Coordinates of C-alpha atoms in Angstrom, one line a residue:
X1 CA -16.1 23.1 -30.2
X2 CA -12.5 24.2 -31.0
X3 CA -9.9 23.8 -28.2
X4 CA -8.7 27.0 -26.6
X5 CA -5.0 27.8 -26.6
X6 CA -3.6 28.4 -23.1
X7 CA -0.4 27.9 -21.1
X8 CA 0.2 24.4 -19.8
X9 CA -0.7 24.3 -16.1
X10 CA -3.4 27.1 -16.4
X11 CA -6.0 25.0 -18.1
X12 CA -9.4 25.0 -16.5
X13 CA -10.1 21.4 -15.2
X14 CA -13.4 19.7 -14.6
X15 CA -11.7 18.0 -11.6
X16 CA -11.6 19.8 -8.3
X17 CA -9.7 18.7 -5.1
X18 CA -13.2 17.7 -3.8
X19 CA -13.5 15.3 -6.6
X20 CA -10.2 13.7 -5.7
X21 CA -10.9 13.3 -2.0
X22 CA -14.2 14.5 -0.5
X23 CA -16.3 12.3 -2.8
X24 CA -14.3 9.1 -2.5
X25 CA -14.0 6.2 0.0
X26 CA -11.3 3.7 0.5
X27 CA -12.2 0.0 -0.1
X28 CA -10.5 -3.0 1.5
X29 CA -10.9 -5.9 3.8
X30 CA -13.3 -8.1 1.8
X31 CA -14.7 -11.0 3.8
X32 CA -17.3 -13.7 3.2
X33 CA -19.4 -15.4 5.9
X34 CA -22.2 -17.6 4.6
X35 CA -24.4 -15.6 2.2
X36 CA -23.1 -12.3 3.6
X37 CA -20.4 -10.1 1.9
X38 CA -18.5 -7.7 4.1
X39 CA -15.9 -5.0 3.4
X40 CA -14.5 -2.0 5.1
X41 CA -14.7 1.6 3.9
X42 CA -12.5 4.5 4.9
X43 CA -14.7 7.6 4.7
X44 CA -13.8 11.2 4.0
X45 CA -14.2 12.1 7.7
X46 CA -11.3 9.7 8.5
X47 CA -13.4 7.0 10.0
X48 CA -13.4 3.4 8.8
X49 CA -16.6 1.4 8.9
X50 CA -17.7 -2.2 8.1
X51 CA -20.3 -2.6 5.5
X52 CA -22.4 -5.8 5.0
X53 CA -24.4 -6.9 2.0
X54 CA -26.8 -9.6 2.8
X55 CA -28.5 -12.2 0.5
X56 CA -31.1 -9.6 -0.5
X57 CA -28.3 -7.6 -2.1
X58 CA -28.8 -4.6 0.2
X59 CA -25.7 -3.0 1.8
X60 CA -25.7 -1.4 5.2
X61 CA -23.2 0.1 7.5
X62 CA -22.6 -2.0 10.6
X63 CA -20.2 0.3 12.5
X64 CA -22.1 2.8 14.6
X65 CA -20.9 6.4 15.3
X66 CA -18.2 6.6 17.8
X67 CA -16.3 3.6 16.5
X68 CA -13.4 3.5 13.9
X69 CA -12.4 0.1 12.6
X70 CA -8.6 0.3 12.4
X71 CA -5.7 -1.5 14.1
X72 CA -2.3 0.0 14.7
X73 CA -0.4 -3.3 14.7
X74 CA 2.8 -2.6 12.7
X75 CA 1.3 0.9 12.5
X76 CA 0.1 0.2 9.0
X77 CA -2.7 -2.1 10.2
X78 CA -4.9 -4.2 7.9
X79 CA -6.7 -7.3 9.1
X80 CA -8.8 -4.9 11.2
X81 CA -11.8 -7.2 11.6
X82 CA -13.1 -10.7 11.3
X83 CA -16.5 -11.7 10.0
X84 CA -17.3 -15.3 11.0
X85 CA -20.0 -17.3 12.8
X86 CA -22.7 -14.8 12.0
X87 CA -20.9 -12.0 13.8
X88 CA -17.9 -9.7 13.6
X89 CA -14.9 -8.9 15.7
X90 CA -13.0 -5.7 15.1
X91 CA -10.3 -3.4 16.4
X92 CA -11.3 0.0 17.5
X93 CA -8.8 2.7 16.7
X94 CA -9.3 4.9 19.8
X95 CA -8.5 2.2 22.4
X96 CA -7.1 -0.6 20.1
X97 CA -9.3 -3.1 21.9
X98 CA -11.4 -5.7 20.1
X99 CA -15.2 -5.5 20.0
X100 CA -17.7 -8.2 19.1
X101 CA -20.8 -7.2 17.2
X102 CA -23.9 -9.0 15.9
X103 CA -25.4 -7.3 12.9
X104 CA -28.1 -4.9 14.1
X105 CA -26.7 -4.7 17.7
X106 CA -24.3 -2.4 19.4
X107 CA -20.6 -3.5 19.7
X108 CA -19.5 -5.2 22.9
X109 CA -16.0 -4.9 24.4
X110 CA -14.3 -8.2 23.7
X111 CA -10.7 -7.7 25.1
X112 CA -9.8 -5.8 28.2
X113 CA -6.1 -5.4 28.3
X114 CA -4.9 -1.8 27.8
X115 CA -1.7 -1.6 25.8
X116 CA -2.5 -4.5 23.6
X117 CA -3.2 -4.3 19.8
X118 CA -4.8 -7.0 17.7
X119 CA -4.9 -7.9 14.0
X120 CA -5.5 -10.7 11.4
X121 CA -8.0 -12.7 13.5
X122 CA -9.5 -16.0 12.5
X123 CA -12.2 -18.1 14.1
X124 CA -11.4 -21.5 15.7
X125 CA -14.9 -23.0 15.9
X126 CA -13.6 -26.3 17.3
X127 CA -12.2 -24.7 20.4
X128 CA -14.7 -21.8 20.6
X129 CA -12.1 -19.0 20.3
X130 CA -10.4 -16.6 17.9
X131 CA -6.7 -16.7 17.0
X132 CA -5.1 -13.4 16.5
X133 CA -1.8 -11.5 16.1
X134 CA -1.2 -9.5 19.3
X135 CA 1.2 -6.7 19.8
X136 CA 2.0 -6.1 23.4
X137 CA 3.1 -2.6 24.4
X138 CA 3.0 -3.2 28.2
X139 CA 6.3 -5.0 28.8
X140 CA 8.5 -1.9 29.2
X141 CA 10.9 -3.2 26.6
X142 CA 12.2 -0.9 23.9
X143 CA 10.0 -2.5 21.4
X144 CA 6.5 -4.2 21.7
X145 CA 6.3 -8.0 21.8
X146 CA 4.4 -9.8 19.1
X147 CA 2.8 -13.2 19.4
X148 CA -0.1 -15.4 18.3
X149 CA -2.7 -15.8 21.0
X150 CA -6.2 -17.3 21.3
X151 CA -9.1 -15.6 23.1
X152 CA -12.3 -17.5 24.0
X153 CA -15.3 -16.2 22.1
X154 CA -17.1 -15.9 25.4
X155 CA -14.6 -13.1 26.1
X156 CA -13.4 -11.9 29.5
X157 CA -10.1 -13.8 29.4
X158 CA -6.6 -12.5 28.8
X159 CA -5.8 -14.9 26.0
X160 CA -3.7 -18.0 25.8
X161 CA -0.2 -17.6 24.3
X162 CA 0.2 -19.9 21.3
X163 CA 3.4 -18.8 19.5
X164 CA 6.1 -16.4 20.6
X165 CA 9.8 -15.8 20.3
X166 CA 9.9 -14.3 16.8
X167 CA 9.9 -10.6 16.2
X168 CA 6.8 -10.7 13.9
X169 CA 3.9 -12.9 13.1
X170 CA 1.1 -12.8 10.4
X171 CA -1.5 -14.9 8.6
X172 CA -2.6 -17.5 11.1
X173 CA -4.7 -20.0 9.1
X174 CA -6.6 -23.1 10.2
X175 CA -7.0 -26.3 8.1
X176 CA -10.7 -27.2 7.3
X177 CA -10.9 -29.7 10.2
X178 CA -9.6 -27.2 12.7
X179 CA -6.8 -29.5 13.8
X180 CA -3.7 -27.7 12.5
X181 CA -2.5 -24.1 12.3
X182 CA -0.3 -22.5 9.7
X183 CA 1.4 -19.1 10.2
X184 CA 4.2 -16.8 9.0
X185 CA 7.0 -15.6 11.2
X186 CA 10.1 -13.5 10.6
X187 CA 12.8 -11.6 12.5
X188 CA 14.8 -8.5 12.4
X189 CA 16.4 -7.2 10.2
X190 CA 14.2 -8.8 7.6
X191 CA 11.1 -7.3 6.3
X192 CA 8.4 -9.7 5.1
X193 CA 9.4 -9.3 1.5
X194 CA 13.0 -10.2 2.4
X195 CA 12.5 -13.5 4.2
X196 CA 9.7 -15.2 6.2
X197 CA 9.1 -18.7 7.5
X198 CA 6.0 -20.8 7.0
X199 CA 5.2 -23.0 10.0
X200 CA 2.6 -25.7 10.7
X201 CA 1.6 -27.3 14.1
X202 CA -1.1 -29.5 15.4
X203 CA -3.3 -28.7 18.4
X204 CA -2.8 -30.5 21.7
X205 CA -5.7 -31.5 24.0
X206 CA -5.3 -28.4 26.1
X207 CA -5.6 -26.0 23.1
X208 CA -1.9 -25.3 22.8
X209 CA 0.3 -26.1 19.8
X210 CA 2.4 -29.3 19.6
X211 CA 5.3 -30.2 17.4
X212 CA 6.1 -27.5 14.8
X213 CA 7.2 -28.1 11.2
X214 CA 9.0 -25.6 9.1
X215 CA 7.4 -25.9 5.7
X216 CA 9.2 -23.3 3.6
X217 CA 11.0 -20.0 3.8
X218 CA 14.0 -18.5 5.5
X219 CA 16.1 -15.4 5.6
X220 CA 16.2 -15.1 1.8
X221 CA 12.8 -16.5 0.8
X222 CA 9.6 -14.5 1.1
X223 CA 6.4 -16.5 1.8
X224 CA 3.1 -14.9 1.2
X225 CA -0.5 -16.0 2.1
X226 CA -0.5 -19.6 3.3
X227 CA -4.0 -21.0 2.8
X228 CA -5.5 -24.5 3.2
X229 CA -7.5 -26.0 0.3
X230 CA -10.9 -27.5 1.0
X231 CA -9.3 -31.0 1.0
X232 CA -6.7 -30.0 3.5
X233 CA -3.6 -29.3 1.4
X234 CA -1.5 -26.2 2.3
X235 CA -0.9 -23.8 -0.6
X236 CA 1.3 -20.6 -0.4
X237 CA 3.3 -18.2 -2.5
X238 CA 7.1 -18.1 -2.5
X239 CA 9.7 -16.1 -4.4
X240 CA 12.4 -18.8 -4.2
X241 CA 12.9 -18.6 -8.0
X242 CA 13.0 -14.8 -8.0
X243 CA 9.3 -14.5 -8.6
X244 CA 6.4 -14.8 -6.2
X245 CA 4.8 -18.0 -7.6
X246 CA 2.2 -20.5 -6.3
X247 CA 3.3 -23.7 -4.4
X248 CA 1.8 -26.4 -2.3
X249 CA 3.2 -28.6 0.4
X250 CA 3.4 -32.3 -0.1
X251 CA 3.2 -33.3 3.5
X252 CA 3.8 -37.1 2.9
X253 CA 7.4 -36.5 1.8
X254 CA 7.9 -32.9 3.0
X255 CA 8.5 -31.6 -0.5
X256 CA 7.1 -28.4 -2.1
X257 CA 5.6 -28.5 -5.5
X258 CA 5.6 -25.5 -7.9
X259 CA 2.2 -25.2 -9.6
X260 CA 2.6 -22.7 -12.5
X261 CA 6.1 -21.4 -12.6
X262 CA 6.4 -18.2 -14.6
X263 CA 8.0 -14.7 -14.5
X264 CA 5.0 -13.2 -12.8
X265 CA 4.2 -11.9 -9.3
X266 CA 1.4 -13.8 -7.5
X267 CA 2.3 -12.1 -4.2
X268 CA 2.7 -8.6 -2.9
X269 CA 4.7 -6.7 -0.4
X270 CA 3.1 -7.3 3.0
X271 CA 2.8 -3.9 4.4
X272 CA -0.5 -4.7 5.9
X273 CA -2.3 -7.7 7.3
X274 CA -5.2 -9.5 5.5
X275 CA -3.8 -9.4 2.0
X276 CA -5.0 -12.1 -0.4
X277 CA -4.3 -12.9 -4.1
X278 CA -5.9 -16.3 -4.4
X279 CA -8.7 -18.5 -3.1
X280 CA -10.4 -21.8 -3.6
X281 CA -13.7 -22.3 -5.5
X282 CA -13.3 -26.1 -4.7
X283 CA -10.6 -28.5 -4.0
X284 CA -10.0 -28.7 -7.7
X285 CA -10.2 -25.1 -8.7
X286 CA -8.1 -22.2 -7.5
X287 CA -8.7 -18.6 -8.6
X288 CA -5.7 -16.3 -8.5
X289 CA -4.5 -12.8 -9.4
X290 CA -1.0 -12.1 -10.7
X291 CA 0.9 -9.2 -12.2
X292 CA 3.3 -8.9 -15.2
X293 CA 5.2 -5.7 -15.9
X294 CA 2.9 -3.8 -13.7
X295 CA -0.4 -5.1 -15.1
X296 CA -2.6 -7.5 -13.2
X297 CA -4.6 -10.5 -14.5
X298 CA -7.0 -13.1 -13.1
X299 CA -6.8 -16.8 -13.8
X300 CA -8.1 -20.2 -12.8
X301 CA -5.8 -23.1 -11.9
X302 CA -7.0 -26.7 -12.0
X303 CA -5.2 -28.2 -9.0
X304 CA -5.3 -31.7 -10.4
X305 CA -4.0 -31.1 -14.0
X306 CA -2.3 -27.8 -13.3
X307 CA -4.1 -26.3 -16.3
X308 CA -3.7 -22.5 -16.0
X309 CA -6.3 -20.4 -17.8
X310 CA -6.4 -16.6 -17.6
X311 CA -9.7 -14.7 -17.9
X312 CA -10.2 -11.9 -20.3
X313 CA -11.0 -8.9 -18.0
X314 CA -10.7 -5.2 -18.4
X315 CA -8.9 -4.8 -15.1
X316 CA -5.3 -3.6 -14.9
X317 CA -5.2 -3.9 -11.1
X318 CA -6.6 -6.7 -8.8
X319 CA -6.2 -7.2 -5.1
X320 CA -8.0 -8.6 -2.0
X321 CA -9.2 -11.7 -3.8
X322 CA -11.9 -13.8 -2.0
X323 CA -13.5 -16.9 -3.6
X324 CA -16.6 -19.0 -3.2
X325 CA -18.0 -21.6 -5.5
X326 CA -18.9 -19.9 -8.8
X327 CA -17.9 -16.4 -7.7
X328 CA -14.9 -14.3 -6.9
X329 CA -14.8 -10.9 -5.2
X330 CA -11.9 -8.5 -5.4
X331 CA -10.9 -4.9 -5.5
X332 CA -10.1 -3.9 -9.1
X333 CA -9.5 -0.9 -11.3
X334 CA -8.6 -0.1 -14.9
X335 CA -6.9 2.6 -16.9
X336 CA -10.3 4.3 -17.5
X337 CA -12.2 3.5 -14.3
X338 CA -11.4 4.1 -10.6
X339 CA -11.1 1.3 -8.1
X340 CA -14.2 -0.7 -7.2
X341 CA -15.3 -3.8 -5.3
X342 CA -16.5 -6.2 -8.0
X343 CA -18.1 -9.6 -8.2
X344 CA -17.1 -11.9 -11.0
X345 CA -19.0 -15.0 -12.0
X346 CA -16.2 -17.2 -13.4
X347 CA -18.7 -19.6 -15.0
X348 CA -20.5 -17.1 -17.1
X349 CA -17.5 -14.6 -17.0
X350 CA -19.9 -11.8 -16.1
X351 CA -18.5 -9.0 -13.9
X352 CA -20.6 -6.8 -11.6
X353 CA -19.6 -3.7 -9.7
X354 CA -20.7 -3.9 -6.0
X355 CA -19.2 -0.6 -4.8
X356 CA -17.0 2.1 -6.4
X357 CA -14.6 4.3 -4.5
X358 CA -16.3 7.1 -6.2
X359 CA -18.7 7.7 -9.1
X360 CA -17.2 8.4 -12.5
X361 CA -17.8 12.0 -13.4
X362 CA -15.0 12.6 -15.9
X363 CA -15.9 12.5 -19.6
X364 CA -13.4 10.1 -21.4
X365 CA -12.3 13.1 -23.6
X366 CA -10.6 14.5 -20.5
X367 CA -8.9 11.3 -19.4
X368 CA -5.2 10.7 -19.8
X369 CA -4.4 6.9 -20.1
X370 CA -1.4 5.4 -18.5
X371 CA 1.3 4.5 -21.0
X372 CA 3.8 1.9 -19.7
X373 CA 7.3 3.3 -20.0
X374 CA 10.7 1.6 -19.8
X375 CA 13.8 3.8 -19.8
X376 CA 17.5 3.4 -19.3
X377 CA 19.0 4.3 -16.0
X378 CA 22.3 4.0 -14.1
X379 CA 24.7 1.0 -14.4
X380 CA 23.0 -0.2 -17.6
X381 CA 19.7 -1.1 -15.9
X382 CA 16.2 -0.5 -17.2
X383 CA 13.6 1.2 -15.0
X384 CA 9.8 1.3 -15.2
X385 CA 7.0 3.7 -14.9
X386 CA 3.7 5.0 -16.3
X387 CA 3.5 8.2 -18.4
X388 CA 0.4 10.3 -18.5
X389 CA 0.4 13.1 -21.1
X390 CA -1.6 16.2 -20.5
X391 CA -5.2 15.8 -21.7
X392 CA -8.1 18.2 -21.8
X393 CA -10.5 18.4 -24.7
X394 CA -11.0 22.1 -24.1
X395 CA -7.4 23.2 -24.3
X396 CA -4.1 22.9 -26.2
X397 CA -0.8 24.3 -25.3
X398 CA 0.7 27.5 -26.7
X399 CA 2.8 27.3 -29.9
X400 CA 6.3 26.0 -29.4
X401 CA 5.5 25.2 -25.7
X402 CA 6.0 21.9 -24.0
X403 CA 4.2 20.8 -20.8
X404 CA 5.7 20.9 -17.4
X405 CA 6.4 17.4 -16.0
X406 CA 5.5 16.2 -12.5
X407 CA 7.5 13.1 -11.5
X408 CA 5.7 11.0 -8.8
X409 CA 7.6 8.6 -6.6
X410 CA 5.6 6.2 -4.5
X411 CA 6.0 5.3 -0.9
X412 CA 7.5 2.3 0.7
X413 CA 10.0 2.3 -0.8
X414 CA 9.0 -1.4 -1.2
X415 CA 5.7 -0.7 -3.0
X416 CA 4.5 0.0 -6.5
X417 CA 2.5 2.5 -8.5
X418 CA -0.2 0.9 -10.6
X419 CA -1.8 1.7 -14.0
X420 CA -5.3 2.6 -12.8
X421 CA -7.5 5.7 -13.3
X422 CA -6.9 8.0 -10.4
X423 CA -8.4 11.4 -10.0
X424 CA -5.3 12.4 -8.2
X425 CA -3.4 12.1 -11.5
X426 CA -6.1 13.4 -13.7
X427 CA -6.2 16.5 -11.5
X428 CA -2.8 17.4 -12.9
X429 CA -3.1 16.2 -16.5
X430 CA -6.4 18.0 -17.1
X431 CA -4.6 21.2 -16.0
X432 CA -1.8 20.7 -18.6
X433 CA 0.8 18.8 -16.6
X434 CA 2.5 15.7 -17.9
X435 CA 2.9 13.1 -15.2
X436 CA 5.5 10.3 -14.8
X437 CA 4.6 7.8 -12.1
X438 CA 7.9 5.9 -11.4
X439 CA 8.3 2.3 -10.3
X440 CA 11.9 2.8 -9.3
X441 CA 14.4 0.2 -8.2
X442 CA 13.0 -1.6 -5.2
X443 CA 9.4 -1.6 -6.5
X444 CA 7.3 -4.7 -6.4
X445 CA 5.8 -6.3 -9.5
X446 CA 9.0 -6.9 -11.4
X447 CA 10.6 -9.8 -9.5
X448 CA 12.9 -10.1 -6.6
X449 CA 16.0 -9.0 -8.4
X450 CA 14.3 -5.7 -9.3
X451 CA 13.3 -5.3 -5.6
X452 CA 16.8 -6.0 -4.5
X453 CA 18.3 -3.4 -6.7
X454 CA 17.6 -1.1 -3.8
X455 CA 19.5 -3.2 -1.3
X456 CA 22.1 -0.8 0.2
X457 CA 21.1 1.8 -2.4
X458 CA 18.2 3.7 -0.9
X459 CA 18.5 7.3 -1.8
X460 CA 20.7 6.4 -4.7
X461 CA 19.1 3.9 -7.1
X462 CA 15.5 5.1 -6.6
X463 CA 16.5 8.7 -7.0
X464 CA 18.5 8.0 -10.1
X465 CA 15.5 6.3 -11.7
X466 CA 13.3 9.3 -11.0
X467 CA 16.0 11.6 -12.4
X468 CA 16.6 9.4 -15.5
X469 CA 12.9 9.0 -16.1
X470 CA 12.6 12.8 -16.4
X471 CA 15.7 13.1 -18.5
X472 CA 14.4 10.4 -20.8
X473 CA 11.2 12.3 -21.4
X474 CA 13.1 15.6 -22.0
X475 CA 15.3 13.9 -24.5
X476 CA 12.2 12.6 -26.3
X477 CA 11.0 16.1 -26.7
X478 CA 7.7 15.6 -24.9
X479 CA 8.1 17.7 -21.8
X480 CA 9.7 21.1 -20.9
X481 CA 13.2 20.5 -19.3
X482 CA 13.0 23.9 -17.6
X483 CA 9.8 23.1 -15.7
X484 CA 10.4 19.7 -14.0
X485 CA 8.9 19.0 -10.6
X486 CA 9.0 16.0 -8.3
X487 CA 6.6 14.9 -5.6
X488 CA 6.1 12.0 -3.3
X489 CA 5.0 10.9 0.2
X490 CA 7.0 9.1 2.9
X491 CA 9.8 7.2 1.0
X492 CA 8.6 9.2 -2.1
X493 CA 9.1 12.3 -0.1
X494 CA 12.6 11.2 0.7
X495 CA 13.3 10.6 -3.0
X496 CA 12.0 14.1 -3.6
X497 CA 14.3 15.7 -1.1
X498 CA 17.3 13.6 -2.4
X499 CA 16.6 14.5 -6.0
X500 CA 16.5 18.2 -5.2
X501 CA 19.6 18.1 -3.0
X502 CA 21.9 15.9 -4.9
X503 CA 20.9 16.7 -8.5
X504 CA 20.4 19.9 -10.4
X505 CA 17.6 18.8 -12.7
X506 CA 14.2 19.7 -11.0
X507 CA 13.0 23.2 -10.6
X508 CA 10.5 22.5 -7.7
X509 CA 9.4 19.7 -5.4
X510 CA 6.8 18.7 -2.9
X511 CA 7.6 16.4 0.0
X512 CA 4.7 14.8 1.9
X513 CA 5.9 13.6 5.3
X514 CA 9.3 12.8 3.7
X515 CA 12.4 11.6 5.4
X516 CA 15.1 14.3 5.6
X517 CA 17.3 12.6 8.2
X518 CA 17.9 8.9 7.9
X519 CA 19.7 8.8 11.2
X520 CA 16.7 10.2 13.0
X521 CA 14.5 7.7 11.2
X522 CA 16.7 4.8 12.3
X523 CA 16.5 6.0 15.9
X524 CA 12.9 7.1 16.2
X525 CA 10.7 4.8 14.0
X526 CA 8.4 2.0 15.2
X527 CA 9.3 -1.7 15.5
X528 CA 8.1 -2.9 12.1
X529 CA 10.5 -0.6 10.3
X530 CA 13.1 -0.2 13.0
X531 CA 15.6 -2.5 11.1
X532 CA 14.3 -1.8 7.6
X533 CA 17.2 0.5 6.9
X534 CA 19.7 -2.2 7.6
X535 CA 19.0 -3.6 4.2
X536 CA 18.2 -0.3 2.4
X537 CA 21.3 1.6 3.7
X538 CA 23.4 -0.4 6.1
X539 CA 23.5 -1.4 9.8
X540 CA 23.2 1.5 12.2
X541 CA 25.3 2.9 13.9
X542 CA 28.1 0.9 12.3
X543 CA 27.5 2.6 8.9
X544 CA 26.5 6.0 10.3
X545 CA 28.6 7.5 7.5
X546 CA 26.1 6.3 4.9
X547 CA 23.2 7.7 6.9
X548 CA 24.8 11.1 7.0
X549 CA 25.9 11.0 3.4
X550 CA 22.4 10.3 2.1
X551 CA 20.4 12.6 4.5
X552 CA 19.4 15.8 2.7
X553 CA 19.3 17.7 6.0
X554 CA 23.1 17.4 6.2
X555 CA 23.6 18.7 2.7
X556 CA 21.2 21.5 2.7
X557 CA 23.8 23.8 1.1
X558 CA 23.4 21.7 -2.1
X559 CA 19.6 22.3 -2.4
X560 CA 19.0 25.3 -4.5
X561 CA 15.4 25.1 -5.7
X562 CA 11.9 25.8 -4.3
X563 CA 10.3 23.2 -2.0
X564 CA 6.9 22.7 -0.3
X565 CA 6.8 20.4 2.8
X566 CA 3.5 18.9 3.9
X567 CA 3.4 17.1 7.2
X568 CA 1.0 15.4 9.7
X569 CA 1.8 16.5 13.3
X570 CA 1.0 13.1 14.8
X571 CA 3.1 11.1 12.5
X572 CA 4.9 8.2 14.4
X573 CA 6.8 7.0 11.4
X574 CA 8.3 10.2 10.1
X575 CA 8.1 12.6 13.0
X576 CA 7.3 16.2 12.1
X577 CA 10.6 17.5 13.4
X578 CA 12.2 16.2 10.2
X579 CA 10.1 18.5 8.0
X580 CA 10.5 21.3 10.5
X581 CA 14.3 21.0 10.3
X582 CA 14.3 21.1 6.5
X583 CA 12.0 24.1 6.5
X584 CA 14.0 26.1 9.0
X585 CA 17.3 25.4 7.1
X586 CA 15.8 26.4 3.7
X587 CA 14.2 29.5 5.1
X588 CA 17.5 30.5 6.7
X589 CA 19.3 30.0 3.3
X590 CA 16.8 32.3 1.6
X591 CA 15.2 29.7 -0.7
X592 CA 11.5 29.7 -1.6
X593 CA 9.9 27.3 0.9
X594 CA 6.5 26.5 2.3
X595 CA 5.5 24.3 5.2
X596 CA 1.9 23.1 5.6
X597 CA 1.0 21.1 8.7
X598 CA -2.1 19.2 9.8
X599 CA -2.9 18.5 13.4
X600 CA -4.3 15.0 14.2
X601 CA -2.9 13.4 11.0
X602 CA -0.5 10.6 11.0
X603 CA 1.6 8.9 8.3
X604 CA -0.8 9.3 5.3
X605 CA -3.7 11.7 5.7
X606 CA -7.1 10.2 6.3
X607 CA -9.3 13.3 6.4
X608 CA -10.6 14.5 3.1
X609 CA -10.4 18.2 4.1
X610 CA -6.7 17.9 4.8
X611 CA -5.9 15.9 1.7
X612 CA -7.8 18.5 -0.3
X613 CA -5.9 21.4 1.3
X614 CA -2.6 19.7 0.7
X615 CA -3.3 19.1 -3.0
X616 CA -4.4 22.6 -3.6
X617 CA -1.4 23.9 -1.7
X618 CA 0.9 22.0 -4.0
X619 CA -0.8 23.3 -7.1
X620 CA -0.7 26.9 -5.8
X621 CA 3.0 26.5 -5.0
X622 CA 3.8 25.3 -8.6
X623 CA 1.8 28.2 -10.1
X624 CA 3.9 30.7 -8.2
X625 CA 7.2 29.0 -9.0
X626 CA 6.5 28.2 -12.7
X627 CA 4.6 31.5 -13.1
X628 CA 1.3 30.5 -14.6
X629 CA -2.2 31.7 -13.7
X630 CA -4.6 29.4 -12.0
X631 CA -7.9 28.8 -13.7
X632 CA -9.7 28.9 -10.3
X633 CA -9.4 30.8 -7.1
X634 CA -7.4 29.0 -4.4
X635 CA -6.4 29.7 -0.9
X636 CA -2.9 31.1 -1.0
X637 CA 0.0 29.4 0.7
X638 CA 2.6 31.4 2.6
X639 CA 5.9 30.9 0.7
X640 CA 8.9 32.2 2.4
X641 CA 11.6 34.0 0.4
X642 CA 9.6 34.0 -2.8

């Protein structure tokens, strides 16, 4: 069947907003306990539940109605539950208390201290307790107090304080004998990807910790995922060479040994608890994931000979690695398949899908494949991204017409976009949009030096990379320079607002809970990020001039193109007043502007119906601004001054 000629943007797509959100789940939190496999799923209704697959290969939900497995430690959470000893311990979102549950039974309240939050728990079988990161909001201090505590598995105690004094803690891990504890700690103004410390201590007879040893880390060295091997050696990931590589601690002489030095990233930015990129099949075999130039790989490492052997897998993204003898479980995706929880037999090298985030319904003839892109940017640097050309077997563009370009900027800003199949991108490319997903300066996956290009340059280097990526594609003659749009959430929303305010390149933009006032963010945000801007911009209030200079709300007279703002009204990280101020200012200036809000949503929407509404609102907005007809009926959005 011949393709129909139609204006880019107006193509009829086989993908609806329901396909993007309502039919998908989020997968994370893989844990193994005996012959049971556990993971957590965030569902379209906004609730997260724990799922268990037993030895008979049957999966079942463990979390009953009325419970939502999600911690608010650091606000971003992760490490929401522990599966160990035949039971589970989890944080419930509504009250932030921990509950204990035996499969098949109702959860029982495990902690009873209001104002406390818990994350990243492990089981200490020797002492009959769990060890957990606790965030205390009851002290009356300006910020909560973080610590490592132990709580008896019999419950009903307030917990024993183990480690305190640092601003943040993560990843408590016991050695196989249960005699020593390793953990990570760091202090303001560092974020965990800037500098952390790895500590080890032995237990005393009363269950407290004795003399402590600093193994590695500091203010300029980021440590990731300490883990004990089955024979009691401590392994971890450090970026001391400029790349997150694997190391182990030689306790006899206090030295640290590099295991397979290479220009690759074995670690990730620790926005959440419970992250894992490696595990042990035995004392002699380690299985690890790593990324190079944005693409992930899986490999085995012989811990005796240090022989490093990559596997040949179709995955482009791998995370949440958990290993048992003969098997490794992880979350993976590829350029042609959405994310799934998979089981890999590394002896036979057979891979099996356990659970997909959603079923694949898109015919490959509609699928746009990520193309890695490097392009020149400011000050002679090279920036990175993934380009997705428009693709729909049923349509071609009009003669002499080039497609509109949608530039996407990820959140963080210390984060990364990945080359995986996402319906959220195919939604645009099947309608005739080209998409550039940018890994701007500050993104992870390209080494510490690339991350640190954003030091003191937030709102400048990242925005320049987005702008230069669009200019590069225009210069290559593959997109329409008169129909350029930019979109992003959180830090990506800030990049959107800055690009529209300080450059005259884009013709429209969409900001999802984006920062418009850096000064307000510095004053109002939560503890985890309260000093984040010291490194990204400068110390506040000493460098208030920089905060004002880079805040779009203070330069609204320079913004002269249409904008849609999308905001959750319960957002504690970017409060809704920032979007409201931007909307009011643009409306007063007479620019086309829309403001879409969602009650009950925080920083990153969890309800499918709200995500669907937001996506359709963005498409509708572009259709009115770029003047193309939509192929389907869609609820109109009120656009002021159109």
